[in-house]
Amino acid sequence: MIRAIFWDLDNTLLDFDVAEKEALTTDFREFGLGEFTDEMLSEYMVINRRRWQALERGEMEKQEVLEGRFREFFGLKGFDTSIAAAFNDRYQELLGETICFRDDSYELVKGLKGKYLQCMASNGTKKAQTGKLLNSGFDKLFDLCFISEEIGIEKPAVGFFDVALDEVDKWLEANEADIRGEYLGPVKPSEILMVGDSLTSDMRGANNAGLISCWYNPKGMVNDHGVTIDHEIKDLHEIAGILGRS
Ligand SMILES: [Mg+2]
């Protein structure tokens, strides 16, 4: 039985790609760097992805991802690398301002409110994710929010989920009777569905912590990371079928 849902935010409930491009374009303009081209976006994304993956493997600190990616990118393009920290600070604010929902995600989460404990489980920064929650209205729908920057541990490390499960237990003990009619006792990891687009953070994290893994894979990518996928969906609406069968 599924008692709780952990939702990844970026590129699962919200379209991060759209927000990323818009935020970088605005940030470039504000810092007087001129036009942010599609070619620049491609180059930046390679650097960004490589650094996030190093973070997920525990090989890099968060600030070295956030500021370091811009230092590296600005160095490559011949821009002033000393503005990387300030540029990233503003970027985190701008990310929270462009909201683009995936697959009616807002209505989906709203429809499940009061039926399941719903939590955000994100590796984003506190500043950006807080802005996204407020501007999307998800802040009023999620029962609990887990942001790696606040916990101090990133997905897929099991420590992130240990902290989250403690909070889930407390929440269920206090509230499960209201939504289900009774409290079913301490939660087991196998009673939590982790929904996310990333194999290396969300699905590996679910495997590490013993959660049910639900891979949101709208582009039909290949699972080349050796992680176990319990459910694979192309559209978030398919969640209803998984919950209905549990
Ligand atoms: Mg994601």
Coordinates of C-alpha atoms and ligand atoms in Angstrom, one line a residue, residues 8-12 197-198 202, ligand 1:
D8 CA 10.8 15.5 -7.5
L9 CA 10.2 19.1 -8.7
D10 CA 12.5 20.0 -11.6
N11 CA 11.6 18.4 -14.9
T12 CA 9.0 16.3 -13.1
D197 CA 12.9 12.1 -13.9
S198 CA 16.4 11.5 -12.8
D202 CA 15.6 10.1 -7.9
Ligands
MG1 MG 14.3 16.4 -11.7

